[in-house]
PDB file of C-alpha atoms in Angstrom:
ATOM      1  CA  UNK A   1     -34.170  58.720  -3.353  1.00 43.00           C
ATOM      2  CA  UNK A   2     -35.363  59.451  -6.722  1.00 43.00           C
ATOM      3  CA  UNK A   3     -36.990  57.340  -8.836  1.00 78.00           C
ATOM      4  CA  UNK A   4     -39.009  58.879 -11.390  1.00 87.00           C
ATOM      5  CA  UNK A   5     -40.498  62.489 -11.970  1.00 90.00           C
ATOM      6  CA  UNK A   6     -43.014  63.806 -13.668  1.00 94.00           C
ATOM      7  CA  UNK A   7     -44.980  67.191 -13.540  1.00 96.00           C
ATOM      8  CA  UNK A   8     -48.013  67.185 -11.479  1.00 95.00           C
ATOM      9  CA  UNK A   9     -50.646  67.744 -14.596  1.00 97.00           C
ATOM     10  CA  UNK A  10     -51.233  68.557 -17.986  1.00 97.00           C
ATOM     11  CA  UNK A  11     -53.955  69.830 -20.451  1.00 95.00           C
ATOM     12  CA  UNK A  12     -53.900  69.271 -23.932  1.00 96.00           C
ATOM     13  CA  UNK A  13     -56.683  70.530 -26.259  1.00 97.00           C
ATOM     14  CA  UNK A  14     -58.571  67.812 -27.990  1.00 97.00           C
ATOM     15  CA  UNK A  15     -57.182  66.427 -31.491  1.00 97.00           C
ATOM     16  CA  UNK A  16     -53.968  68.190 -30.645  1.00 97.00           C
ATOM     17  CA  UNK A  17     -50.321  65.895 -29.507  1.00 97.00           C
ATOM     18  CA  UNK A  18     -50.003  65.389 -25.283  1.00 98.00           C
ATOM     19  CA  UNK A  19     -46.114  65.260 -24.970  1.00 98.00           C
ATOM     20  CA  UNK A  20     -45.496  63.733 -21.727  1.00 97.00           C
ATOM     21  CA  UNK A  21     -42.066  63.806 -19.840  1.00 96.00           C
ATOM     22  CA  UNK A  22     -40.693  61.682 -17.232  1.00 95.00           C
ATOM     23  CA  UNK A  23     -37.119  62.304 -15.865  1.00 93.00           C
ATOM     24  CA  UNK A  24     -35.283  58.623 -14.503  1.00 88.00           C
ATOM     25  CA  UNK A  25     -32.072  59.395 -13.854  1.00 85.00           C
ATOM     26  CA  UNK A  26     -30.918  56.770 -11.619  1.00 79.00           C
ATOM     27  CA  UNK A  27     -32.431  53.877 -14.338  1.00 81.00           C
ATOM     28  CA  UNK A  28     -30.283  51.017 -14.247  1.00 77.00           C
ATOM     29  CA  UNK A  29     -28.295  50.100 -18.240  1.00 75.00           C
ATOM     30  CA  UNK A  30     -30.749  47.142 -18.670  1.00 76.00           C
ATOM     31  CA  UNK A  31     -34.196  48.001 -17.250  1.00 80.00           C
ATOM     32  CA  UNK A  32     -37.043  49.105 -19.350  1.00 84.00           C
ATOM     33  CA  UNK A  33     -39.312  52.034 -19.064  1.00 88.00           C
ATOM     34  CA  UNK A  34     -42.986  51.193 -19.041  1.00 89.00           C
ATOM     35  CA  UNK A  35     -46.195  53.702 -19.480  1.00 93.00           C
ATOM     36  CA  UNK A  36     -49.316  53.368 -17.824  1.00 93.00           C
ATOM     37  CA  UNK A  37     -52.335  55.132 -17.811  1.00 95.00           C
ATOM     38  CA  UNK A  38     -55.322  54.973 -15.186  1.00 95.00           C
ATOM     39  CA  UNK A  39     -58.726  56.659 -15.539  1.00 93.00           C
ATOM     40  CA  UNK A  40     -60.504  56.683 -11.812  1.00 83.00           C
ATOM     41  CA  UNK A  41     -60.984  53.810 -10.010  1.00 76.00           C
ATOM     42  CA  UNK A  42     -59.647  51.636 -12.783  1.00 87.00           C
ATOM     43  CA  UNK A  43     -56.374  49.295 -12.885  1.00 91.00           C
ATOM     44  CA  UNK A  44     -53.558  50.713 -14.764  1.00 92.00           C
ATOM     45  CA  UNK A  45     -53.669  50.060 -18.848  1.00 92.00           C
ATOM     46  CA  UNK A  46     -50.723  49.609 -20.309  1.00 90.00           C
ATOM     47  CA  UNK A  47     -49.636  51.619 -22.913  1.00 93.00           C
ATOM     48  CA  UNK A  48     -45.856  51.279 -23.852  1.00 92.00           C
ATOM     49  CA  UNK A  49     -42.428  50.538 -23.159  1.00 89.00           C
ATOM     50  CA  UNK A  50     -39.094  50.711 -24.052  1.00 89.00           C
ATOM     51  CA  UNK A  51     -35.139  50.316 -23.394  1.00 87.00           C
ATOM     52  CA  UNK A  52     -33.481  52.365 -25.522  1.00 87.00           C
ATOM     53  CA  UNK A  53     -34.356  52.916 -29.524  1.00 85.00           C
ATOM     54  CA  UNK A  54     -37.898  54.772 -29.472  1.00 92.00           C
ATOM     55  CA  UNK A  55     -41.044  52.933 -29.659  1.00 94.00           C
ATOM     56  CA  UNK A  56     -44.599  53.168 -31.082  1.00 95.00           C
ATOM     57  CA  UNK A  57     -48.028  51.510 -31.279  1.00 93.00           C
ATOM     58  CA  UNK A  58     -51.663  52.129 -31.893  1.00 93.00           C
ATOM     59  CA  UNK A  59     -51.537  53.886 -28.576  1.00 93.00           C
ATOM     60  CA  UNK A  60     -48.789  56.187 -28.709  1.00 96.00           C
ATOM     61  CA  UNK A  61     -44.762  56.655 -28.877  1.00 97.00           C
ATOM     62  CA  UNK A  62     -42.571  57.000 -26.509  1.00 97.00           C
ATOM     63  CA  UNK A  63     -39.207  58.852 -26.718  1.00 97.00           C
ATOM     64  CA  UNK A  64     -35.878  57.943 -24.829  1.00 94.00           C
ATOM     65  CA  UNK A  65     -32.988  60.053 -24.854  1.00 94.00           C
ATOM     66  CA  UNK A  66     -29.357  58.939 -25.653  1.00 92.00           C
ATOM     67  CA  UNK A  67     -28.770  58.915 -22.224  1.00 91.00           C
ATOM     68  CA  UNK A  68     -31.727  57.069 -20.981  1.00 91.00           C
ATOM     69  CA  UNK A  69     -32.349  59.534 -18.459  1.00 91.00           C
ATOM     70  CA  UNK A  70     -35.509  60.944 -19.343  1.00 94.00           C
ATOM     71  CA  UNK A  71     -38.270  59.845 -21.934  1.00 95.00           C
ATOM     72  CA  UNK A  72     -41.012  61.756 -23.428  1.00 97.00           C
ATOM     73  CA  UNK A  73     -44.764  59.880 -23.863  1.00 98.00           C
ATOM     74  CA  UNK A  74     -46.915  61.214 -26.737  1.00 98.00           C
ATOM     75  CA  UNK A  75     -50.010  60.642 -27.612  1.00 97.00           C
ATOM     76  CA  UNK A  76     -50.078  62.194 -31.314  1.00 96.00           C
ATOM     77  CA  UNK A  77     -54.004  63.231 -31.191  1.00 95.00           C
ATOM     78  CA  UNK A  78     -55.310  63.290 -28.279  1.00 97.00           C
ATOM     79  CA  UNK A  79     -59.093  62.587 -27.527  1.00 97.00           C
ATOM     80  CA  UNK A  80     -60.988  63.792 -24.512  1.00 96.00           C
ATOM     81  CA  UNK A  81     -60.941  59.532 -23.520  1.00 95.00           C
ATOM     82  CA  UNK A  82     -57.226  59.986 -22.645  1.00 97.00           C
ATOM     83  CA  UNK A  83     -58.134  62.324 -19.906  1.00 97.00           C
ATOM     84  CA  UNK A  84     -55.911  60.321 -17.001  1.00 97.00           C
ATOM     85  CA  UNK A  85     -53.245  59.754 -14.906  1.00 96.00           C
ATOM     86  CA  UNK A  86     -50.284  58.689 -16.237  1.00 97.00           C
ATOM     87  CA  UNK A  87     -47.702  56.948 -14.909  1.00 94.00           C
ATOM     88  CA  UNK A  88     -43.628  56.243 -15.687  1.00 92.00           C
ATOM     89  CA  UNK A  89     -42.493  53.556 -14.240  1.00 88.00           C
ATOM     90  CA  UNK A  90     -38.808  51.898 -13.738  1.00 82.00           C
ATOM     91  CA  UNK A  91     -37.670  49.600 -11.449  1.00 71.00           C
ATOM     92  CA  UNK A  92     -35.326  50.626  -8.906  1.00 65.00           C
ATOM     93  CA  UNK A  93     -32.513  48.203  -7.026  1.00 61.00           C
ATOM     94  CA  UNK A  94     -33.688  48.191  -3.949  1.00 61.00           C
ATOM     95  CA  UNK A  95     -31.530  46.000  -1.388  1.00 59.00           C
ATOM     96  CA  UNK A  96     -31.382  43.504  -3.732  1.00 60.00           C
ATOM     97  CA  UNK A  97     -34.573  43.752  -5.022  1.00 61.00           C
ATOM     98  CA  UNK A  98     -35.784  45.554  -8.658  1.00 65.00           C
ATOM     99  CA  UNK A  99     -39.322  47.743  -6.835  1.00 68.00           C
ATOM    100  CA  UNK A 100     -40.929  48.664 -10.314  1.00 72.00           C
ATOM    101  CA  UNK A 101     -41.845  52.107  -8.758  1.00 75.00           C
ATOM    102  CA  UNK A 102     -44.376  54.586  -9.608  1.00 81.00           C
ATOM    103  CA  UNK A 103     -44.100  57.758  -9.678  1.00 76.00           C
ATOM    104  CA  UNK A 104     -46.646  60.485  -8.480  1.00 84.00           C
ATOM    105  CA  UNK A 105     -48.196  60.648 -12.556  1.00 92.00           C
ATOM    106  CA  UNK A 106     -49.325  63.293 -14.381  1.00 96.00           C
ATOM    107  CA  UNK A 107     -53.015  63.897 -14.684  1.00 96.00           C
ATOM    108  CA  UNK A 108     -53.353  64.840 -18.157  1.00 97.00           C
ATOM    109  CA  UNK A 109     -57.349  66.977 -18.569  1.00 97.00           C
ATOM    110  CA  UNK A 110     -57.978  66.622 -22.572  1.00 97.00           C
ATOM    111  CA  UNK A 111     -60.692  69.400 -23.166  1.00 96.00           C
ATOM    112  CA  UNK A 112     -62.877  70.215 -26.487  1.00 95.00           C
TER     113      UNK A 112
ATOM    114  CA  UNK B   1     -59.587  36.338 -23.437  1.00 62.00           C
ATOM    115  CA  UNK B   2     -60.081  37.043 -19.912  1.00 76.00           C
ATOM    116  CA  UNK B   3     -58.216  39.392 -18.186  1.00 92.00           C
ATOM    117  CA  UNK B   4     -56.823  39.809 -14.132  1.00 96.00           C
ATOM    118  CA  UNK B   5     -60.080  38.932 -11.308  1.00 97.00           C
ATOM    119  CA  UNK B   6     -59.523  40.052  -8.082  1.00 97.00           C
ATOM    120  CA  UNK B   7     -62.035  39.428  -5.628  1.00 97.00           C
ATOM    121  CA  UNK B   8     -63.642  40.666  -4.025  1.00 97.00           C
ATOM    122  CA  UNK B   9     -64.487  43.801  -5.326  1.00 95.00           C
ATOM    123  CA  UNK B  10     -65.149  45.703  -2.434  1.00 97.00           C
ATOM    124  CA  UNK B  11     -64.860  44.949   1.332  1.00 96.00           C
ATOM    125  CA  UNK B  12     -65.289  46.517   4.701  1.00 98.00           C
ATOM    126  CA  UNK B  13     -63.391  44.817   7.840  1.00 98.00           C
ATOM    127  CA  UNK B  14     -62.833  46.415  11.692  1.00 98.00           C
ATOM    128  CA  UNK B  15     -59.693  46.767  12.912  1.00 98.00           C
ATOM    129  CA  UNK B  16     -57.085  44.574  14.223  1.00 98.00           C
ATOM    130  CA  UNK B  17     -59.152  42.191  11.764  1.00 98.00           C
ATOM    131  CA  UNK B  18     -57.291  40.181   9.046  1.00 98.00           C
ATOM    132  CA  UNK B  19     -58.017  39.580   5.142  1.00 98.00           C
ATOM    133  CA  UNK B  20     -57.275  37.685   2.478  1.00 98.00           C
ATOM    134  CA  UNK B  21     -57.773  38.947  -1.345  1.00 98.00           C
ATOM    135  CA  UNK B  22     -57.341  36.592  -4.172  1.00 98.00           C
ATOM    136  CA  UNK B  23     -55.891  37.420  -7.716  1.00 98.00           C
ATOM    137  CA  UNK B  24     -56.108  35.062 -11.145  1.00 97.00           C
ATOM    138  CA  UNK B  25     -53.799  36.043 -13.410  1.00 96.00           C
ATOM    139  CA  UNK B  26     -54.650  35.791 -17.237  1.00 94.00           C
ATOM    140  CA  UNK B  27     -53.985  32.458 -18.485  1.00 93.00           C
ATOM    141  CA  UNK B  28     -50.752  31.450 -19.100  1.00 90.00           C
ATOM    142  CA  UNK B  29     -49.213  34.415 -16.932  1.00 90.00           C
ATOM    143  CA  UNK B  30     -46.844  33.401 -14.489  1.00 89.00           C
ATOM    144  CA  UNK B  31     -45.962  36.152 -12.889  1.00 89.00           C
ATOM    145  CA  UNK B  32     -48.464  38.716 -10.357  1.00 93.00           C
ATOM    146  CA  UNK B  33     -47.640  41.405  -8.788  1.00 92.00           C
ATOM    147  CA  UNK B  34     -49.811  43.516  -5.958  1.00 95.00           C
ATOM    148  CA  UNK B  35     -49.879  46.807  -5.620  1.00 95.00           C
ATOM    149  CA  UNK B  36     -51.165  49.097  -2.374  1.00 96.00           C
ATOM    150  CA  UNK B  37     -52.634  52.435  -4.212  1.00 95.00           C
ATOM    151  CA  UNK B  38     -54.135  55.884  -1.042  1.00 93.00           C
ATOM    152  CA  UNK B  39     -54.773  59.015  -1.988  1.00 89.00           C
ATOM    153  CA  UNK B  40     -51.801  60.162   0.532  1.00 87.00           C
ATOM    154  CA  UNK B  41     -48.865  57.312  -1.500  1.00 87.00           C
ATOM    155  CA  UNK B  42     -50.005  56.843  -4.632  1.00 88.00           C
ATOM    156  CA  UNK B  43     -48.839  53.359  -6.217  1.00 90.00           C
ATOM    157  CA  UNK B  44     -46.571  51.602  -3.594  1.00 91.00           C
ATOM    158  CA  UNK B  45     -45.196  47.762  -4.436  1.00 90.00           C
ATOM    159  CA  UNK B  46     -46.096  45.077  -2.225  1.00 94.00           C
ATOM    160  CA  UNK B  47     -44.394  42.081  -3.583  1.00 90.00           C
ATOM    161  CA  UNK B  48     -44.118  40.220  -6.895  1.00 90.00           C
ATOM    162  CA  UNK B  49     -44.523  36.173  -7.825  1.00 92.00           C
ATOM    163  CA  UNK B  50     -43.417  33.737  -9.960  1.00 89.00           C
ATOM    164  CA  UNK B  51     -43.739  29.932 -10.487  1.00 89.00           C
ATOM    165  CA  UNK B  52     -45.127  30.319  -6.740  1.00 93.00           C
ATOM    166  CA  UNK B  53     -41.760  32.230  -5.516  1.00 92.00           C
ATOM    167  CA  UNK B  54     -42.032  35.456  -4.156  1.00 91.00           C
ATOM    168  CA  UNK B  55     -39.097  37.498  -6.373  1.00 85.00           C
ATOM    169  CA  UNK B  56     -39.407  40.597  -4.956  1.00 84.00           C
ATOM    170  CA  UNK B  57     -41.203  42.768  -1.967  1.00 87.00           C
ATOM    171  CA  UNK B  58     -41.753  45.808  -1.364  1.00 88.00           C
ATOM    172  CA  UNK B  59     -41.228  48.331   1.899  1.00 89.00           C
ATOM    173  CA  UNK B  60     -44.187  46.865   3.875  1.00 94.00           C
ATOM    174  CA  UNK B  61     -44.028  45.521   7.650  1.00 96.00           C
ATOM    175  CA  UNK B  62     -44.679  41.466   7.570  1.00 96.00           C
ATOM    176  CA  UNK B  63     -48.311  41.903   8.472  1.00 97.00           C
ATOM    177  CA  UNK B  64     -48.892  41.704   4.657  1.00 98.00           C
ATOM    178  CA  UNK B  65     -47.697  38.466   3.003  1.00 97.00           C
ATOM    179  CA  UNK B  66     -48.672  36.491  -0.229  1.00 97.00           C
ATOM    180  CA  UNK B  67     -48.810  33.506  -1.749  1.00 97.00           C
ATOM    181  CA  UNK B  68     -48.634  31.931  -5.222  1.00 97.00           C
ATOM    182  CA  UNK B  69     -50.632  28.426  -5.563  1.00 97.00           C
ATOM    183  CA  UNK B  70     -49.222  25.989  -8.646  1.00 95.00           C
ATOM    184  CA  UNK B  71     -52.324  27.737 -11.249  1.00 94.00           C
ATOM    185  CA  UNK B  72     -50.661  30.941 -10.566  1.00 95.00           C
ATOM    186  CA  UNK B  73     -53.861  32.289  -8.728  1.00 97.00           C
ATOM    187  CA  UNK B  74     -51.940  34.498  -5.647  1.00 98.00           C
ATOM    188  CA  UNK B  75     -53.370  35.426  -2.541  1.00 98.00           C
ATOM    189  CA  UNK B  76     -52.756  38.100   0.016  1.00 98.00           C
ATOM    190  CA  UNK B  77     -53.265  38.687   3.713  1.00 98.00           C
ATOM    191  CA  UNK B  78     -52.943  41.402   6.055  1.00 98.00           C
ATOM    192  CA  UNK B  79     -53.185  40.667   9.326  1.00 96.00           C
ATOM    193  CA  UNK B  80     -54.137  43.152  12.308  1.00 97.00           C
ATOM    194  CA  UNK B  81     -56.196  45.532  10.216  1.00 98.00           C
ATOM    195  CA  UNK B  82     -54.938  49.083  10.560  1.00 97.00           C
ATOM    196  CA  UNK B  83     -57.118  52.253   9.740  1.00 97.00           C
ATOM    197  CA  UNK B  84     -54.098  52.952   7.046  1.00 96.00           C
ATOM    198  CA  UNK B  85     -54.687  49.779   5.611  1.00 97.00           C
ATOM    199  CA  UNK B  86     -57.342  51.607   3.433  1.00 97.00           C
ATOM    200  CA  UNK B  87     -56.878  51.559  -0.088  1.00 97.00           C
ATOM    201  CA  UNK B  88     -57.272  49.967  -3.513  1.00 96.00           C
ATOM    202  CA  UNK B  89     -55.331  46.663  -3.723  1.00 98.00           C
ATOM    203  CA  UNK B  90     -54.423  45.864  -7.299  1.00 96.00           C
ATOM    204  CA  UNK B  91     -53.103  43.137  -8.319  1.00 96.00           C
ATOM    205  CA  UNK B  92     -51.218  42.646 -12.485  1.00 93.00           C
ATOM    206  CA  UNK B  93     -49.808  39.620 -14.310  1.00 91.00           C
ATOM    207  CA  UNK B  94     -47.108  39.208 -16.455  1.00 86.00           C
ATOM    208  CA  UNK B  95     -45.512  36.407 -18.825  1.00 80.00           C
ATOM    209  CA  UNK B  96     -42.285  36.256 -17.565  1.00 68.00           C
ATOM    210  CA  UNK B  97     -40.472  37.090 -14.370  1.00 57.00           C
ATOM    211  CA  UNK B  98     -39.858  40.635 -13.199  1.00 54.00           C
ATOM    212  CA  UNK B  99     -41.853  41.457 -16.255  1.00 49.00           C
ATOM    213  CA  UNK B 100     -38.633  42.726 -18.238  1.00 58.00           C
ATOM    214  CA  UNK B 101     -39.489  44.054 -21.293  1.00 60.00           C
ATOM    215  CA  UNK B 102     -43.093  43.145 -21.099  1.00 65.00           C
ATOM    216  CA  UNK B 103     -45.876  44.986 -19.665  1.00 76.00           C
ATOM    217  CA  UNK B 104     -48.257  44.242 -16.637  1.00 84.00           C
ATOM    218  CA  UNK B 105     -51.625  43.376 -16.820  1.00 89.00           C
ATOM    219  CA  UNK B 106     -53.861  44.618 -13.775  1.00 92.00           C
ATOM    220  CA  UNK B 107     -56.828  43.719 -12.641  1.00 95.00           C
ATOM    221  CA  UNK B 108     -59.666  46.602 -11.600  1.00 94.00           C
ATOM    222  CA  UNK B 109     -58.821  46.074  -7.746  1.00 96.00           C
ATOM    223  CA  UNK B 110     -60.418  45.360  -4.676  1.00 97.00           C
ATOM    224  CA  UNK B 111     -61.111  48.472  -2.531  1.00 97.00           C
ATOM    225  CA  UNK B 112     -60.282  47.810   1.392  1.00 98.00           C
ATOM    226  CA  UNK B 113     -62.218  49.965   3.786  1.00 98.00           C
ATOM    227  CA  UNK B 114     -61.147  49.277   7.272  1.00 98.00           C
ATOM    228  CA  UNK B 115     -63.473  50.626   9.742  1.00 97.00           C
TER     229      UNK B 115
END
């Protein structure tokens, strides 16, 4: 059952915008989106969420589409520290239960 | 201020063995969550506390369980130590239950080998 997808990797030259996409299609009317990033070995950092209107802070902005099915994280310049993986999360109703769920991430390379 | 501890950091155990990892939350979060992160699954959901409650769980068989004490430290345990138990256990905190519309907090993990 789906849950969230996102492509495998990315590479984004340094100083340039990483546009990330995530496709949720089976996101329930009320629950948010979240973004996290993790760099190896680490916990997951936080980096942004959202429910419907588009969102930004000093980390990045994330885009959701009308029909909340999909959402786009960008990071507007992006430095060779934001080399990760990335995650889109939403949580899925699960026999009663709301699983925030994980996807497989993208592992976004930032090079000079 | 601080953030999520989990401890211990790293730890080896033989099979059929059982553990217990512990998880403060930041202060005044009320809410933890753990987290079961291989190579093979990526990041699978164990289960998720609040106001010592478990609120949600995740697919696992009942050899892994939690708790939630009254500080809103949480513990887990897996009994009978498989090989697949391997993995990075992370544990995040939250303000609120289910964490809707805020964001999770996680702590750096303890890595389970088990041997």
């Amino acid at each position: 059952d789906a849950k969230t997808t996102q492509p495998p990797s990315m590479d984004c030259a340094e100083g340039r915008a990483a546009n990330l996409p995530c496709n949720h299609s089976t996101i329930s009317g009320n629950e948010y989106v979240y973004w996290y990033r993790q760099i190896h070995s680490q916990g997951p950092q936080y980096i942004i969420h959202g429910l419907k209107n588009n969102e930004t802070n000093e980390m990045a902005s994330l885009i959701i589409t009308e029909d909340r099915k999909s959402s786009t994280l960008i990071l507007p310049h992006a430095t060779l520290r934001d080399t990760a993986v990335y995650y889109c999360i939403v949580r899925v109703a699960t026999g009663g239960s709301y699983i925030p769920t994980f996807g497989r991430g993208t592992s976004l390379i930032v090079h000079p | 201020k601080a953030g999520v501890t989990q401890t211990p950091r790293y730890l080896i155990k033989t099979r059929g063995q059982q553990v217990t990892l512990s998880c403060s939350p930041i202060s005044g979060h009320r809410s933890v969550s753990w987290y079961q992160q291989t190579p093979g699954q990526g990041l699978q959901f164990l289960f998720e506390y609040f106001s010592e409650t478990q609120r949600n769980k995740g697919n696992f068989p009942g050899r892994f369980s939690g708790r939630q004490f009254s500080n809103s430290r949480s513990e887990m345990n897996v009994s009978t130590l498989e090989l697949g138990d391997s993995a990075l256990y992370l544990c995040a905190s939250s303000l609120a239950a289910t964490a809707r519309g805020y964001g999770y907090t996680f702590g750096s993990g303890t890595r389970l080998t088990v041997v």
